[in-house]
Coordinates of N, CA, C and O in Angstrom, one line a residue:
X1 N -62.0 16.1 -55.0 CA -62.2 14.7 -55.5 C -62.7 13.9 -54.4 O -62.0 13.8 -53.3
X2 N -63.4 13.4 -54.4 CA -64.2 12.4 -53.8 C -63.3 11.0 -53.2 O -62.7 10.2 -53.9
X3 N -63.4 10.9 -51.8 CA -62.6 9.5 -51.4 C -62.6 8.3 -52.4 O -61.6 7.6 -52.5
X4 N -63.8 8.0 -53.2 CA -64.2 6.7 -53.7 C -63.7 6.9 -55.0 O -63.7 5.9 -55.7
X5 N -63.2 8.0 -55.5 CA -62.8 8.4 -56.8 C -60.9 8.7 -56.8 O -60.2 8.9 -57.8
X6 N -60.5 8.5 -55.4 CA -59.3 8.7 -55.2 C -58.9 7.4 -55.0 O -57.9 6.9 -55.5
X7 N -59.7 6.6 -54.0 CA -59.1 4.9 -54.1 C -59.3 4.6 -55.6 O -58.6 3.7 -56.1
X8 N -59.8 5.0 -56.1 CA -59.4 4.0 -58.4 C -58.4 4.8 -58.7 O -57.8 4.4 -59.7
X9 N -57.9 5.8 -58.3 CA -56.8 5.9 -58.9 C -55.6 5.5 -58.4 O -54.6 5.2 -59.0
X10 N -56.0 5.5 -57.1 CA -54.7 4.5 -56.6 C -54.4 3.4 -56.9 O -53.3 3.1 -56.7
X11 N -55.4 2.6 -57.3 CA -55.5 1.3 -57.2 C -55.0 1.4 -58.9 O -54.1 0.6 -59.4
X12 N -55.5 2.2 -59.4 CA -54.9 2.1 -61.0 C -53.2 2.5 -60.8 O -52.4 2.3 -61.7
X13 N -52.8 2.8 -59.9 CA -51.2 3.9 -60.3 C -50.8 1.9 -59.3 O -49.7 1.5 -59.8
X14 N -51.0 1.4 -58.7 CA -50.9 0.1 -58.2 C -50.9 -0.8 -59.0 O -49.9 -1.4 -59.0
X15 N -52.0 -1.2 -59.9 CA -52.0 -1.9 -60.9 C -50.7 -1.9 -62.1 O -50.1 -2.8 -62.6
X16 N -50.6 0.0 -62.5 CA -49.6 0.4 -63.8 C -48.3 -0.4 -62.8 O -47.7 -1.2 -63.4
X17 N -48.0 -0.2 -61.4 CA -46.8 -0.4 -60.8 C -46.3 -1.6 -61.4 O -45.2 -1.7 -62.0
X18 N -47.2 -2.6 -61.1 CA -46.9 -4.2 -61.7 C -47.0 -4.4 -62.6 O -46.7 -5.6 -62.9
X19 N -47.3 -3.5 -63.6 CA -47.2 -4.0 -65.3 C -45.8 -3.0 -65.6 O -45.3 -3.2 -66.8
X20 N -45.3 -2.3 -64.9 CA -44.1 -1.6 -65.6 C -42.6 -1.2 -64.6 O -42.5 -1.3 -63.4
X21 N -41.6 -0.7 -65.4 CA -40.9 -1.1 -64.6 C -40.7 0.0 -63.5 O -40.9 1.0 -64.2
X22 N -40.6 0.2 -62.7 CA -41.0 1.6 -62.0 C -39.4 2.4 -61.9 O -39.2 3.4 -61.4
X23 N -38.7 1.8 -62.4 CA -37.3 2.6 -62.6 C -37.3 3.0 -64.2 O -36.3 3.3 -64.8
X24 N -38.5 3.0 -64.8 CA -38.6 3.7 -66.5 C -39.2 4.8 -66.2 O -39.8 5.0 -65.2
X25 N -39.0 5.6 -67.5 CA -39.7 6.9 -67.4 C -41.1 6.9 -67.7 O -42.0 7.7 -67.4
X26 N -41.3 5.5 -68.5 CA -43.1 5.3 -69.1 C -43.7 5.2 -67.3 O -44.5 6.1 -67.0
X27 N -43.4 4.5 -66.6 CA -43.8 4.5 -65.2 C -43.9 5.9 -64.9 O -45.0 6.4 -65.0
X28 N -43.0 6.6 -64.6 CA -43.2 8.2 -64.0 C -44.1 8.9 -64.6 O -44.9 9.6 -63.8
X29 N -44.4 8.9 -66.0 CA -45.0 9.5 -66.9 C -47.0 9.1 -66.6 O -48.1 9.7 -66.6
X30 N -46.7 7.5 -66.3 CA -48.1 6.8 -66.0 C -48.9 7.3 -64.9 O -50.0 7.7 -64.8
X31 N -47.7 7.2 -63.7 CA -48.2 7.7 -62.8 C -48.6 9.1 -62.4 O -49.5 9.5 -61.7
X32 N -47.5 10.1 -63.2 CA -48.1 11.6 -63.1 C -49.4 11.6 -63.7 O -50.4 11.9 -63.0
X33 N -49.6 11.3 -64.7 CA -50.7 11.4 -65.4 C -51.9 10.6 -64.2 O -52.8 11.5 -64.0
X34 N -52.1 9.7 -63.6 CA -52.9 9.0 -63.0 C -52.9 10.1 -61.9 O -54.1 10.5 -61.7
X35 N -51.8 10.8 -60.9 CA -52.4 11.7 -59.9 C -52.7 13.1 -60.6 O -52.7 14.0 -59.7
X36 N -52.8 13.5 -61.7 CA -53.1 14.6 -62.2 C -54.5 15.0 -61.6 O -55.6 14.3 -61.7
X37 N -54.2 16.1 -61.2 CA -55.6 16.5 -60.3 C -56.3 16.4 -59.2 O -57.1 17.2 -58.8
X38 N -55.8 15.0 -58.5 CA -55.6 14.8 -57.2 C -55.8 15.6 -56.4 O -56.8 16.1 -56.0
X39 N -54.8 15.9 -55.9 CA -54.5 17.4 -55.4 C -54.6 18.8 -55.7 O -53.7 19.6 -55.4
X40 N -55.5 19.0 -56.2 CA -55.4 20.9 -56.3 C -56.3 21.0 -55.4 O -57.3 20.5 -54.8
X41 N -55.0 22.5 -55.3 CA -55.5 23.6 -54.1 C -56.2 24.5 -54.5 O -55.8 24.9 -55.6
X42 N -57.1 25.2 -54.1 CA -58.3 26.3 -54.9 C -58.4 27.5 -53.5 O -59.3 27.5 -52.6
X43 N -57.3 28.3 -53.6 CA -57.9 28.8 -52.1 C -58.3 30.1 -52.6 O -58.1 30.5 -53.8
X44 N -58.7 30.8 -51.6 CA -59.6 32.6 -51.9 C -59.3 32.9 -50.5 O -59.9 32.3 -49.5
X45 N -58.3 33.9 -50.2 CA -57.2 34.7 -49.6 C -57.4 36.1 -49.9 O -57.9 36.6 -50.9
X46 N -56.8 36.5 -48.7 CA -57.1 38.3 -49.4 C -56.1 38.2 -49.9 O -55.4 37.2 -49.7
X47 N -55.4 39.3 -50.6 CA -54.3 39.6 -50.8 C -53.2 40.0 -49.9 O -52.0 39.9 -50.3
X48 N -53.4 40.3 -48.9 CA -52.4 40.8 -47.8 C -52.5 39.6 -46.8 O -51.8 39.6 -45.7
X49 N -53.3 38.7 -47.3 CA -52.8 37.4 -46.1 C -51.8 36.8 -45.7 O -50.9 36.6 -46.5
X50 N -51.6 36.5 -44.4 CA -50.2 36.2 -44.3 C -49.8 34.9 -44.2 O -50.4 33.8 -44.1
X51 N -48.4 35.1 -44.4 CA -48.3 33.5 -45.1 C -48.0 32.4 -44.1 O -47.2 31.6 -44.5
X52 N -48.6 32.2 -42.8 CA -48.9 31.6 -41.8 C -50.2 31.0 -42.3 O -50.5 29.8 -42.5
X53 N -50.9 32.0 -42.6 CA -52.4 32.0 -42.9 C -52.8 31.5 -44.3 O -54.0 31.1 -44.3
X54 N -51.8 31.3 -45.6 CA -51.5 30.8 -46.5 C -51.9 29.2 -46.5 O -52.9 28.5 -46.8
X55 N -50.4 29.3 -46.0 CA -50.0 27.8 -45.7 C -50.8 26.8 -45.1 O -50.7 25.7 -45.4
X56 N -51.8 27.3 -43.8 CA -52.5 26.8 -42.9 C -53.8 26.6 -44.1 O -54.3 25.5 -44.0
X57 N -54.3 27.2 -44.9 CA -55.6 27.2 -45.7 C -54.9 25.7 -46.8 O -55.5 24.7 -47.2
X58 N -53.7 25.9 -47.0 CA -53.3 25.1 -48.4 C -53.4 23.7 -47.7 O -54.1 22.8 -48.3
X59 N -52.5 23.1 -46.0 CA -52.9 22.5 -45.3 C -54.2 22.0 -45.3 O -54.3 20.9 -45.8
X60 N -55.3 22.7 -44.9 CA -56.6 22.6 -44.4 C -57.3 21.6 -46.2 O -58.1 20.7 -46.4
X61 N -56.7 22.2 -46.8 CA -57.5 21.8 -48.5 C -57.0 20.5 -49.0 O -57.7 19.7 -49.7
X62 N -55.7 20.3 -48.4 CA -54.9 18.8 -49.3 C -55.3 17.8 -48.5 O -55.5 16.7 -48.9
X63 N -55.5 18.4 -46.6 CA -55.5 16.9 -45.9 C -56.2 15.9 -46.1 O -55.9 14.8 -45.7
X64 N -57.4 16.3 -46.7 CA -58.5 15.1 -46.9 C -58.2 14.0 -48.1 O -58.6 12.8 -48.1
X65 N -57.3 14.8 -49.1 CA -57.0 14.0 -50.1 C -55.7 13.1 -49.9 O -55.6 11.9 -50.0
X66 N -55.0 14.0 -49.7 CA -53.6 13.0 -49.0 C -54.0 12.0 -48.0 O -53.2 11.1 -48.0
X67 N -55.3 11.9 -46.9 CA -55.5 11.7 -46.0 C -56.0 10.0 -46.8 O -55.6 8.8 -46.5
X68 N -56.9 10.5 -47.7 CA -57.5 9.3 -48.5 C -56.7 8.7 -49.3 O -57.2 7.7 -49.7
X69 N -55.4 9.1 -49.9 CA -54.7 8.6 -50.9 C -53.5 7.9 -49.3 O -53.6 6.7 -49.3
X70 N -52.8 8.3 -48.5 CA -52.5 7.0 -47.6 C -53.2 6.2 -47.5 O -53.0 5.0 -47.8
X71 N -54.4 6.8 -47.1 CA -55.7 5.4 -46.3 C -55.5 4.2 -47.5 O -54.9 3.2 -47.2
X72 N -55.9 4.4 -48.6 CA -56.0 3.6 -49.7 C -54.8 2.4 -49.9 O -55.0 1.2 -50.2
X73 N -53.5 3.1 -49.7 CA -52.3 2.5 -50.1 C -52.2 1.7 -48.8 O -52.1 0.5 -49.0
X74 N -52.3 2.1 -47.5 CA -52.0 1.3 -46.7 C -53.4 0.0 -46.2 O -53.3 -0.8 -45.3
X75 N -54.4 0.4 -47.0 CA -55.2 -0.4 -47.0 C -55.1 -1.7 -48.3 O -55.5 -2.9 -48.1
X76 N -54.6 -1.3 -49.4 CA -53.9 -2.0 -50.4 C -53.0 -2.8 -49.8 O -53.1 -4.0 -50.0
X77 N -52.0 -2.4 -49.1 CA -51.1 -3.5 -48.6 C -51.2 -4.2 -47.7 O -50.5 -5.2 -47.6
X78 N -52.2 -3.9 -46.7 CA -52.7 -4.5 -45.7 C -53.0 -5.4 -46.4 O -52.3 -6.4 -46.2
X79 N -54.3 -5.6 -47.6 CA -55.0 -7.0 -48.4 C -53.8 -7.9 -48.8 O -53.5 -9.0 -48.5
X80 N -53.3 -6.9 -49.7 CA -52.0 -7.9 -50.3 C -51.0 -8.4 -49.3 O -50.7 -9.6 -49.2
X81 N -50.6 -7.7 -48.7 CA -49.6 -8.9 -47.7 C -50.4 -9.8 -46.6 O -49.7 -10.7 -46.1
X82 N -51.7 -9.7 -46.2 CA -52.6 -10.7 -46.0 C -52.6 -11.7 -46.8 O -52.0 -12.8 -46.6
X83 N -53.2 -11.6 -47.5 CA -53.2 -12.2 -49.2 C -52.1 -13.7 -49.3 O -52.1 -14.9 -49.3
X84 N -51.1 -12.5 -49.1 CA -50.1 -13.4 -49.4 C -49.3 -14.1 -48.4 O -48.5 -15.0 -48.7
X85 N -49.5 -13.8 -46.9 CA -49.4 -15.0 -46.3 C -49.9 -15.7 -45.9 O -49.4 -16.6 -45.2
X86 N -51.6 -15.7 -46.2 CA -52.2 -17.2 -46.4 C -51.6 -17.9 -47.5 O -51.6 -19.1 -47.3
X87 N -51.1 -17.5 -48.5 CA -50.4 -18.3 -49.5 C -48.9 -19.1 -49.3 O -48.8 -20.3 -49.2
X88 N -48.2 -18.2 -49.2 CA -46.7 -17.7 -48.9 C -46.0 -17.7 -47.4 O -45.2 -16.9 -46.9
X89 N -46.7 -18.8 -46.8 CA -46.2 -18.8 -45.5 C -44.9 -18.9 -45.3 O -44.5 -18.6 -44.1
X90 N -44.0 -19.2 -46.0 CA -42.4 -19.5 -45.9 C -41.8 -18.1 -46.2 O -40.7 -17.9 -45.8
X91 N -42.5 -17.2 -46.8 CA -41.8 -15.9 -46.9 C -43.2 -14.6 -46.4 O -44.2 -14.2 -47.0
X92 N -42.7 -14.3 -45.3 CA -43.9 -13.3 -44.7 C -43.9 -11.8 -45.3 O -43.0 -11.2 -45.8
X93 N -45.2 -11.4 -45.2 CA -44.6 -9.6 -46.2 C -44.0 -8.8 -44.9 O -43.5 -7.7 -45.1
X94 N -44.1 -9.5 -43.7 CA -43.3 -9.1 -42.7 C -41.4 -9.1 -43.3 O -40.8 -8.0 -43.2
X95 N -40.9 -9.8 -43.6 CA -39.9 -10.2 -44.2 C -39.1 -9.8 -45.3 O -37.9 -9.6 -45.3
X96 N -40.5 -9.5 -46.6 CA -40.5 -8.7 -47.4 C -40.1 -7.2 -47.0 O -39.1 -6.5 -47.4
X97 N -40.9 -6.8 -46.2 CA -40.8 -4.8 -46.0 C -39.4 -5.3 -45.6 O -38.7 -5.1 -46.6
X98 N -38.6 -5.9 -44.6 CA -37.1 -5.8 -44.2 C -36.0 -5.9 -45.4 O -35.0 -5.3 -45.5
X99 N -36.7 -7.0 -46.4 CA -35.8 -6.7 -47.3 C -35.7 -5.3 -48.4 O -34.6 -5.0 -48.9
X100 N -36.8 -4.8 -48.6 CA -37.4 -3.4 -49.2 C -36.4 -2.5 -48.4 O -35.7 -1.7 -49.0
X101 N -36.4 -2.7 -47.2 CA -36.2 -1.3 -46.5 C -34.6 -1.6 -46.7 O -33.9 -0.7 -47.2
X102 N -34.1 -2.7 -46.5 CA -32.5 -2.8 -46.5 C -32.0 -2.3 -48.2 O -31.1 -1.5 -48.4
X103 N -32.6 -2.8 -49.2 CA -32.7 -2.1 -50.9 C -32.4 -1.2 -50.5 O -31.2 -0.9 -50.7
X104 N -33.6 0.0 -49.7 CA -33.2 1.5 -49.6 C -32.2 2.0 -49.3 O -31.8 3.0 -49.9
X105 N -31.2 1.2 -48.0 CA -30.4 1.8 -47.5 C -29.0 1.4 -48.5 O -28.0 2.1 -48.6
X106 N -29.1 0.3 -49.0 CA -28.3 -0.2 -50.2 C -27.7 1.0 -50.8 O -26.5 1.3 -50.9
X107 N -28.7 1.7 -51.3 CA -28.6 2.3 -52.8 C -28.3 3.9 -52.4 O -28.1 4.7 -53.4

């Protein structure tokens, strides 16, 4: 899958985030469906390969995609929390991730 065809889907599983509740199953369901395909591995191995040699081919096949599906999201958040403290100067998304991250340890 193509970098430019992996940022719309991100940007779509970003979009579904904000229209639903991401603790529903319609969210889980949205989103599997949006990374469906993403990631496949297609490897050609002999059969007696070993599984150093496996793992290192399945590695070598995802990094570009995973590599582009980070890039995307943390370039997404970079805009939006830009975004929004030209707006939102009284609450920074510096501020925000602290409160995000303390939720996590909440729960």
């Amino acid at each position: 899958m193509e970098r430019s065809e992996i940022a719309s889907r991100m940007i779509a599983i970003l979009t579904t985030a904000l229209a639903e509740d991401p603790d529903s199953e319609a969210f889980d369901e949205q989103i599997a469906d949006l990374l469906q395909g993403m990631h496949n591995v297609r490897l050609e191995l002999p059969a007696n390969a070993h599984p150093a040699a496996v793992a290192q081919a399945a590695m070598d096949e995802v990094t570009p995609s995973f590599t582009a599906t980070i890039g995307t999201l943390f370039a997404a958040y970079i805009h939006l929390a830009r975004a929004h403290d030209r707006t939102q100067p009284e609450l920074s998304a510096q501020d925000i991730l602290q409160d995000f991250a303390l939720h996590f340890r909440i729960e």
